Short mmCIF file of C-alpha atoms in Angstrom, two decimals:
data_model
loop_
_atom_site.label_atom_id
_atom_site.label_comp_id
_atom_site.label_asym_id
_atom_site.label_seq_id
_atom_site.Cartn_x
_atom_site.Cartn_y
_atom_site.Cartn_z
CA UNK A 1 51.21 130.29 74.06
CA UNK A 2 52.80 127.20 72.57
CA UNK A 3 56.22 128.60 73.42
CA UNK A 4 55.22 128.98 77.05
CA UNK A 5 53.99 125.38 77.17
CA UNK A 6 57.22 124.08 75.66
CA UNK A 7 59.17 126.17 78.14
CA UNK A 8 57.17 124.79 81.07
CA UNK A 9 57.59 121.20 79.81
CA UNK A 10 61.31 121.70 79.42
CA UNK A 11 61.57 123.11 82.94
CA UNK A 12 59.64 120.15 84.32
CA UNK A 13 61.91 117.69 82.53
CA UNK A 14 65.02 119.46 83.83
CA UNK A 15 63.57 119.58 87.37
CA UNK A 16 62.75 115.89 87.16
CA UNK A 17 66.28 115.06 86.07
CA UNK A 18 67.73 117.19 88.86
CA UNK A 19 65.45 115.47 91.40
CA UNK A 20 66.44 112.01 90.21
CA UNK A 21 70.13 112.86 90.36
CA UNK A 22 69.87 114.35 93.86
CA UNK A 23 67.79 111.43 95.07
CA UNK A 24 70.40 108.94 93.96
CA UNK A 25 73.13 110.94 95.65
CA UNK A 26 71.41 111.82 98.92
CA UNK A 27 68.39 109.58 99.04
CA UNK A 28 70.05 107.25 101.54
CA UNK A 29 71.36 110.05 103.73
CA UNK A 30 70.74 109.28 107.40
CA UNK A 31 70.56 105.55 106.78
CA UNK A 32 73.45 103.15 107.28
CA UNK A 33 75.23 102.41 104.04
CA UNK A 34 74.89 99.00 102.58
CA UNK A 35 77.88 96.87 103.64
CA UNK A 36 79.35 94.86 100.83
CA UNK A 37 80.92 91.83 102.39
CA UNK A 38 84.01 90.60 100.63
CA UNK A 39 85.35 87.18 101.34
CA UNK A 40 89.03 87.68 102.07
CA UNK A 41 91.13 84.57 101.91
CA UNK A 42 94.28 85.13 103.99
CA UNK A 43 97.18 83.05 102.85
CA UNK A 44 99.47 82.73 105.84
CA UNK A 45 103.03 83.71 105.13
CA UNK A 46 105.96 81.81 106.55
CA UNK A 47 106.47 84.28 109.41
CA UNK A 48 102.80 84.11 110.43
CA UNK A 49 102.94 80.33 110.46
CA UNK A 50 106.31 80.42 112.21
CA UNK A 51 104.87 82.46 115.08
CA UNK A 52 101.91 80.12 115.36
CA UNK A 53 104.09 77.04 115.57
CA UNK A 54 106.36 78.71 118.09
CA UNK A 55 103.37 79.31 120.36
CA UNK A 56 102.34 75.68 120.11
CA UNK A 57 105.87 74.53 120.87
CA UNK A 58 106.23 76.85 123.83
CA UNK A 59 102.89 75.75 125.28
CA UNK A 60 103.81 72.09 124.74
CA UNK A 61 100.20 71.14 124.01
CA UNK A 62 100.78 69.29 120.76
CA UNK A 63 103.04 66.56 119.53
CA UNK A 64 104.18 66.55 115.94
CA UNK A 65 104.67 63.48 113.80
CA UNK A 66 107.44 65.03 111.72
CA UNK A 67 109.72 68.03 111.37
CA UNK A 68 107.82 70.96 109.92
CA UNK A 69 109.66 72.90 107.23
CA UNK A 70 108.51 76.12 105.58
CA UNK A 71 110.54 76.99 102.51
CA UNK A 72 110.64 80.53 101.08
CA UNK A 73 108.08 81.18 98.34
CA UNK A 74 106.60 77.71 98.73
CA UNK A 75 103.51 76.41 100.45
CA UNK A 76 104.11 74.55 103.70
CA UNK A 77 104.75 70.86 103.34
CA UNK A 78 102.21 68.38 104.65
CA UNK A 79 102.09 68.36 108.40
CA UNK A 80 100.18 66.29 110.92
CA UNK A 81 99.73 66.78 114.61
CA UNK A 82 97.63 65.40 117.38
CA UNK A 83 96.86 66.46 120.89
CA UNK A 84 98.81 64.58 123.47
CA UNK A 85 99.66 65.07 127.15
CA UNK A 86 103.21 63.86 126.51
CA UNK A 87 105.65 65.79 124.37
CA UNK A 88 108.64 64.32 122.56
CA UNK A 89 112.03 65.11 124.03
CA UNK A 90 113.18 66.95 120.94
CA UNK A 91 111.47 68.93 118.19
CA UNK A 92 113.29 70.71 115.38
CA UNK A 93 111.48 73.51 113.57
CA UNK A 94 113.02 75.32 110.64
CA UNK A 95 111.63 78.34 108.82
CA UNK A 96 113.67 79.62 105.93
CA UNK A 97 117.08 80.25 107.42
CA UNK A 98 115.85 80.22 111.04
CA UNK A 99 115.75 77.12 113.18
CA UNK A 100 114.53 76.26 116.67
CA UNK A 101 115.52 73.45 118.94
CA UNK A 102 112.68 72.97 121.39
CA UNK A 103 114.43 70.78 123.95
CA UNK A 104 113.36 71.94 127.43
CA UNK A 105 111.39 74.73 125.75
CA UNK A 106 108.97 75.02 128.65
CA UNK A 107 111.81 75.92 131.01
CA UNK A 108 113.17 78.88 129.06
CA UNK A 109 111.99 82.20 127.72
CA UNK A 110 114.19 82.12 124.61
CA UNK A 111 115.61 79.85 121.94
CA UNK A 112 118.93 79.69 120.10
CA UNK A 113 118.94 81.04 116.57
CA UNK A 114 120.49 78.72 113.99
CA UNK A 115 121.88 76.50 116.72
CA UNK A 116 124.14 79.24 118.04
CA UNK A 117 124.46 79.51 121.82
CA UNK A 118 125.60 83.11 121.43
CA UNK A 119 122.43 84.19 119.60
CA UNK A 120 119.57 83.85 122.10
CA UNK A 121 116.23 85.09 120.75
CA UNK A 122 113.23 85.79 123.02
CA UNK A 123 109.87 84.22 122.27
CA UNK A 124 106.81 86.25 121.25
CA UNK A 125 105.45 88.72 123.77
CA UNK A 126 102.32 86.68 124.45
CA UNK A 127 104.41 83.61 125.25
CA UNK A 128 106.71 85.63 127.51
CA UNK A 129 103.67 86.98 129.31
CA UNK A 130 102.15 83.52 129.76
CA UNK A 131 105.42 82.12 131.07
CA UNK A 132 105.87 85.11 133.44
CA UNK A 133 109.20 86.02 131.85
CA UNK A 134 111.00 89.26 132.61
CA UNK A 135 114.47 90.77 132.60
CA UNK A 136 116.27 90.37 135.91
CA UNK A 137 119.61 91.46 137.33
CA UNK A 138 122.26 88.70 137.41
CA UNK A 139 122.22 86.11 140.18
CA UNK A 140 125.69 84.89 139.17
CA UNK A 141 128.80 86.31 137.51
CA UNK A 142 131.60 84.54 135.63
CA UNK A 143 134.93 86.32 135.81
CA UNK A 144 138.67 85.64 135.62
CA UNK A 145 141.67 86.83 133.64
CA UNK A 146 142.72 86.93 130.03
CA UNK A 147 143.23 83.40 128.69
CA UNK A 148 141.85 82.01 131.93
CA UNK A 149 138.97 79.96 130.50
CA UNK A 150 135.87 82.09 131.21
CA UNK A 151 134.65 81.79 127.60
CA UNK A 152 134.78 78.00 127.74
CA UNK A 153 132.71 77.84 130.93
CA UNK A 154 130.22 80.35 129.53
CA UNK A 155 129.89 78.35 126.32
CA UNK A 156 128.78 75.26 128.26
CA UNK A 157 126.51 77.04 130.75
CA UNK A 158 124.63 78.95 128.04
CA UNK A 159 123.00 75.67 127.03
CA UNK A 160 121.73 74.85 130.53
CA UNK A 161 117.91 75.25 130.57
CA UNK A 162 117.98 76.78 134.07
CA UNK A 163 120.37 79.58 133.12
CA UNK A 164 119.61 82.79 131.22
CA UNK A 165 122.70 84.62 130.00
CA UNK A 166 123.06 88.25 129.00
CA UNK A 167 122.43 88.91 125.32
CA UNK A 168 126.06 89.95 124.86
CA UNK A 169 128.89 87.54 125.55
CA UNK A 170 130.70 90.05 127.81
CA UNK A 171 128.95 93.07 129.31
CA UNK A 172 131.90 95.05 130.77
CA UNK A 173 129.44 97.12 132.81
CA UNK A 174 131.06 97.50 136.25
CA UNK A 175 134.22 99.56 136.43
CA UNK A 176 133.72 101.05 132.97
CA UNK A 177 132.01 104.12 131.40
CA UNK A 178 128.94 101.92 130.76
CA UNK A 179 127.98 102.41 134.41
CA UNK A 180 126.76 105.89 133.48
CA UNK A 181 123.93 104.26 131.54
CA UNK A 182 122.41 103.14 134.81
CA UNK A 183 121.27 99.92 136.40
CA UNK A 184 118.03 99.84 134.40
CA UNK A 185 120.05 99.72 131.17
CA UNK A 186 122.17 96.93 132.64
CA UNK A 187 119.03 94.95 133.50
CA UNK A 188 117.67 95.48 129.99
CA UNK A 189 120.71 93.66 128.57
CA UNK A 190 119.82 90.42 130.36
CA UNK A 191 117.79 87.75 128.61
CA UNK A 192 114.17 87.20 129.53
CA UNK A 193 113.96 84.62 132.30
CA UNK A 194 111.58 82.93 134.71
CA UNK A 195 111.74 83.42 138.46
CA UNK A 196 113.20 79.92 139.01
CA UNK A 197 116.02 80.47 136.51
CA UNK A 198 119.50 81.84 137.22
CA UNK A 199 120.36 85.01 135.34
CA UNK A 200 124.06 85.24 134.54
CA UNK A 201 126.65 87.32 132.74
CA UNK A 202 130.35 86.84 132.07
CA UNK A 203 133.07 89.51 132.02
CA UNK A 204 136.63 88.35 132.80
CA UNK A 205 138.02 91.81 133.62
CA UNK A 206 135.72 92.23 136.63
CA UNK A 207 138.18 90.08 138.58
CA UNK A 208 141.17 92.43 138.16
CA UNK A 209 139.47 95.84 138.23
CA UNK A 210 140.08 97.31 141.70
CA UNK A 211 136.74 99.10 142.18
CA UNK A 212 134.45 96.37 140.84
CA UNK A 213 134.11 94.22 144.02
CA UNK A 214 132.58 97.12 145.96
CA UNK A 215 130.42 98.26 143.03
CA UNK A 216 129.09 94.79 142.32
CA UNK A 217 128.40 94.22 146.02
CA UNK A 218 126.41 97.45 146.28
CA UNK A 219 124.34 96.76 143.15
CA UNK A 220 123.80 92.98 143.18
CA UNK A 221 124.29 92.15 146.87
CA UNK A 222 126.42 89.73 148.85
CA UNK A 223 124.31 86.72 147.81
CA UNK A 224 125.57 86.93 144.22
CA UNK A 225 127.26 83.72 143.12
CA UNK A 226 130.76 84.25 141.70
CA UNK A 227 132.36 81.74 139.32
CA UNK A 228 136.10 82.32 138.99
CA UNK A 229 137.91 80.45 136.19
CA UNK A 230 141.73 80.29 136.33
CA UNK A 231 144.54 78.13 135.01
CA UNK A 232 148.23 77.52 135.61
CA UNK A 233 149.61 81.09 135.66
CA UNK A 234 152.70 80.08 133.65
CA UNK A 235 150.60 78.51 130.91
CA UNK A 236 148.24 81.50 131.04
CA UNK A 237 151.17 83.85 130.44
CA UNK A 238 152.25 81.80 127.42
CA UNK A 239 148.80 81.87 125.84
CA UNK A 240 148.56 85.59 126.57
CA UNK A 241 151.90 86.13 124.81
CA UNK A 242 150.66 84.23 121.74
CA UNK A 243 147.40 86.18 121.60
CA UNK A 244 149.17 89.53 121.88
CA UNK A 245 151.48 88.52 119.06
CA UNK A 246 148.48 87.66 116.86
CA UNK A 247 146.54 90.84 117.66
CA UNK A 248 149.35 93.37 117.56
CA UNK A 249 151.79 91.76 115.15
CA UNK A 250 151.90 94.74 112.79
CA UNK A 251 152.13 97.58 115.30
CA UNK A 252 155.89 97.36 115.73
CA UNK A 253 156.05 98.74 119.25
CA UNK A 254 156.91 97.26 122.63
CA UNK A 255 154.28 99.13 124.68
CA UNK A 256 151.18 97.48 123.27
CA UNK A 257 148.32 98.39 125.58
CA UNK A 258 147.97 100.61 128.64
CA UNK A 259 144.99 100.19 130.94
CA UNK A 260 144.64 103.81 132.02
CA UNK A 261 141.53 103.33 134.17
CA UNK A 262 143.47 101.41 136.85
CA UNK A 263 144.75 103.44 139.80
CA UNK A 264 147.21 102.80 142.59
CA UNK A 265 150.28 100.65 143.04
CA UNK A 266 150.48 97.74 140.59
CA UNK A 267 147.13 98.71 139.11
CA UNK A 268 148.42 101.14 136.51
CA UNK A 269 150.11 98.34 134.60
CA UNK A 270 150.85 97.66 130.96
CA UNK A 271 151.51 94.87 128.49
CA UNK A 272 155.11 94.63 127.32
CA UNK A 273 155.61 92.46 124.25
CA UNK A 274 159.02 91.56 122.88
CA UNK A 275 159.98 89.21 120.07
CA UNK A 276 160.43 86.23 122.42
CA UNK A 277 158.57 84.98 125.47
CA UNK A 278 161.81 84.95 127.51
CA UNK A 279 162.58 88.65 126.95
CA UNK A 280 158.92 89.52 127.51
CA UNK A 281 158.71 88.01 131.01
CA UNK A 282 162.33 88.44 132.11
CA UNK A 283 164.60 91.46 132.27
CA UNK A 284 168.14 91.36 130.91
CA UNK A 285 169.32 90.78 134.48
CA UNK A 286 167.21 87.61 134.65
CA UNK A 287 164.68 89.14 137.08
CA UNK A 288 160.98 88.54 136.43
CA UNK A 289 159.17 91.53 134.91
CA UNK A 290 156.51 91.57 137.62
CA UNK A 291 155.15 94.93 136.38
CA UNK A 292 154.31 93.42 132.99
CA UNK A 293 150.63 92.49 132.82
CA UNK A 294 151.47 89.26 131.03
CA UNK A 295 153.09 88.19 134.31
CA UNK A 296 151.01 90.24 136.73
CA UNK A 297 147.62 88.82 135.73
CA UNK A 298 148.67 85.41 137.07
CA UNK A 299 148.91 86.70 140.67
CA UNK A 300 145.41 85.43 141.45
CA UNK A 301 145.50 85.78 145.24
CA UNK A 302 146.32 89.50 144.97
CA UNK A 303 143.04 90.14 143.12
CA UNK A 304 141.00 87.64 145.13
CA UNK A 305 141.72 89.39 148.44
CA UNK A 306 139.83 92.44 147.16
CA UNK A 307 136.74 90.31 146.57
CA UNK A 308 136.92 88.62 149.94
CA UNK A 309 136.45 92.02 151.59
CA UNK A 310 132.86 92.01 150.32
CA UNK A 311 131.95 88.40 149.51
CA UNK A 312 132.40 85.33 151.73
CA UNK A 313 134.38 82.37 150.40
CA UNK A 314 131.14 80.37 150.25
CA UNK A 315 129.90 82.67 147.45
CA UNK A 316 132.97 82.11 145.27
CA UNK A 317 133.46 78.89 143.31
CA UNK A 318 136.91 78.59 141.71
CA UNK A 319 137.25 76.40 138.61
CA UNK A 320 140.53 75.04 137.32
CA UNK A 321 140.59 75.25 133.52
CA UNK A 322 142.43 71.90 133.33
CA UNK A 323 139.47 70.23 135.07
CA UNK A 324 137.03 71.92 132.69
CA UNK A 325 139.02 70.73 129.68
CA UNK A 326 139.76 67.15 130.68
CA UNK A 327 136.77 66.28 132.90
CA UNK A 328 134.03 68.76 131.93
CA UNK A 329 131.02 66.77 133.10
CA UNK A 330 132.16 66.44 136.73
CA UNK A 331 133.33 70.04 136.72
CA UNK A 332 129.99 71.29 135.37
CA UNK A 333 128.09 69.12 137.85
CA UNK A 334 129.95 70.87 140.69
CA UNK A 335 128.95 74.22 139.17
CA UNK A 336 125.30 73.08 139.09
CA UNK A 337 125.50 72.17 142.75
CA UNK A 338 127.07 75.52 143.62
CA UNK A 339 124.36 77.43 141.73
CA UNK A 340 121.57 75.23 143.19
CA UNK A 341 120.18 74.42 139.75
CA UNK A 342 118.91 71.14 138.31
CA UNK A 343 121.29 68.45 137.12
CA UNK A 344 121.63 68.69 133.34
CA UNK A 345 125.13 67.89 132.09
CA UNK A 346 125.79 64.18 131.58
CA UNK A 347 127.20 61.81 128.97
CA UNK A 348 124.32 62.59 126.61
CA UNK A 349 125.13 66.31 126.50
CA UNK A 350 128.88 66.09 125.78
CA UNK A 351 131.16 63.90 123.70
CA UNK A 352 134.88 63.74 123.05
CA UNK A 353 135.98 64.61 119.51
CA UNK A 354 139.17 62.61 118.99
CA UNK A 355 140.10 64.50 115.81
CA UNK A 356 139.93 67.90 117.53
CA UNK A 357 140.97 66.47 120.91
CA UNK A 358 138.19 68.47 122.55
CA UNK A 359 135.06 67.81 124.55
CA UNK A 360 132.16 69.12 122.47
CA UNK A 361 128.45 69.64 122.92
CA UNK A 362 126.11 66.91 121.70
CA UNK A 363 122.88 68.56 122.83
CA UNK A 364 121.05 70.81 122.17
CA UNK A 365 123.31 71.03 119.11
CA UNK A 366 126.63 69.59 118.04
CA UNK A 367 129.31 72.21 118.42
CA UNK A 368 132.90 72.57 119.65
CA UNK A 369 134.44 75.73 121.02
CA UNK A 370 137.92 76.36 122.34
CA UNK A 371 139.46 79.82 122.34
CA UNK A 372 142.99 78.39 122.19
CA UNK A 373 142.28 75.75 119.54
CA UNK A 374 145.11 75.62 117.02
CA UNK A 375 147.48 77.68 119.15
CA UNK A 376 150.81 76.09 119.92
CA UNK A 377 152.66 77.09 123.06
CA UNK A 378 156.08 78.61 122.40
CA UNK A 379 159.21 76.57 123.03
CA UNK A 380 160.57 78.05 126.26
CA UNK A 381 163.72 77.17 128.12
CA UNK A 382 162.94 75.17 131.25
CA UNK A 383 165.02 77.58 133.34
CA UNK A 384 162.68 80.44 132.35
CA UNK A 385 159.61 78.40 133.26
CA UNK A 386 161.15 77.54 136.62
CA UNK A 387 161.80 81.22 137.38
CA UNK A 388 158.14 81.98 136.71
CA UNK A 389 157.03 79.07 138.90
CA UNK A 390 159.23 80.31 141.71
CA UNK A 391 157.75 83.80 141.33
CA UNK A 392 154.16 82.50 141.42
CA UNK A 393 154.82 80.14 144.33
CA UNK A 394 153.91 82.63 147.08
CA UNK A 395 150.75 83.73 145.27
CA UNK A 396 149.65 80.13 144.66
CA UNK A 397 150.28 79.21 148.29
CA UNK A 398 148.26 82.20 149.44
CA UNK A 399 145.43 81.20 147.11
CA UNK A 400 145.41 77.75 148.67
CA UNK A 401 145.15 79.30 152.15
CA UNK A 402 142.36 81.68 151.13
CA UNK A 403 140.27 79.05 149.32
CA UNK A 404 141.13 75.47 150.38
CA UNK A 405 139.31 73.97 147.39
CA UNK A 406 142.18 75.20 145.18
CA UNK A 407 144.85 73.22 147.06
CA UNK A 408 144.25 70.17 144.86
CA UNK A 409 144.93 72.06 141.63
CA UNK A 410 147.88 70.33 139.97
CA UNK A 411 149.86 73.54 139.47
CA UNK A 412 149.54 74.76 143.07
CA UNK A 413 152.42 73.79 145.33
CA UNK A 414 151.06 73.35 148.84
CA UNK A 415 153.32 75.10 151.37
CA UNK A 416 155.24 72.79 153.66
#
């Protein structure tokens, strides 16, 4: 009897333990669990703070009393700001190795990384949305010939707040295998821009490729603005000769480069490079090697006539490289007028560097760029130069007749 009682007591104890255990595990079943609130203190990293300050800069709702600097692995330095309807003309913001110049920030959808005009970076998506930014097909094209000066014009215009360039310096889309990628891909390569900005790209070879005028007309339309940069064809040939020597010095062959995608008479041409400029541009008989691309690319009127079949003269603005080098402000002001954009370039944006003998940017950053800097023209016999000038005379005269604005170029001899 006692054994039965002990057995019953033991069973009751075990049942009680089981009940307690199950109650703790499932007693709250069906009821919302107790939320344990943890106080999370978020320490903003430099990138989080960087994005925040970018938004404030883009919205232009605050003015800052000092440059704000975030250093890696360090807390932000003391900063002060106050709300103000007026923004300063210039704000510099640096985060680690990245820097922003906010001049005219409200007129653009991108900024220049590390003060480099060739590294445009779009703002955050929310800013782009608020500013109604999107990628658009080009409204204007810069083109020309090798050593013609297109890079120099593009370098200046990239800093204009009303212009949005392609992300790449030269697209080479029309008249190349890239066309197979489609027009949507081409559009995607343009920088984000606002509706009142001019979207632009620069590819020198468009000017000399025979099929490009028609292709560009069909895709972009006859209202596209065309900026053609050229220089004295004799000087251009000399610079071209120097560049070819630098690039292909070790190849040890005369036939340096064949442009196989050109078709037709005088379009399937090649570069012929000899040890001297004289033997490169002249045959042993003394006749000009007109089939050599070093000479041929200076026949500007031949290429221009193709473009005039599709675009009126009013849509083509021709720039003399000498004017761009020696009087850049007036030259750039004429470009602004042609593009119907706001006046921007003045004495505050450019300065003359006497040591480099170049006109350089002052704003939005101090920088000089010249593709032929440091190159010395070869010593050429005056008789050779005169033969080239005589050869180019008919082409220069024709250029003057096609586009009267070119008649005042110093190297064009107006026909009598």
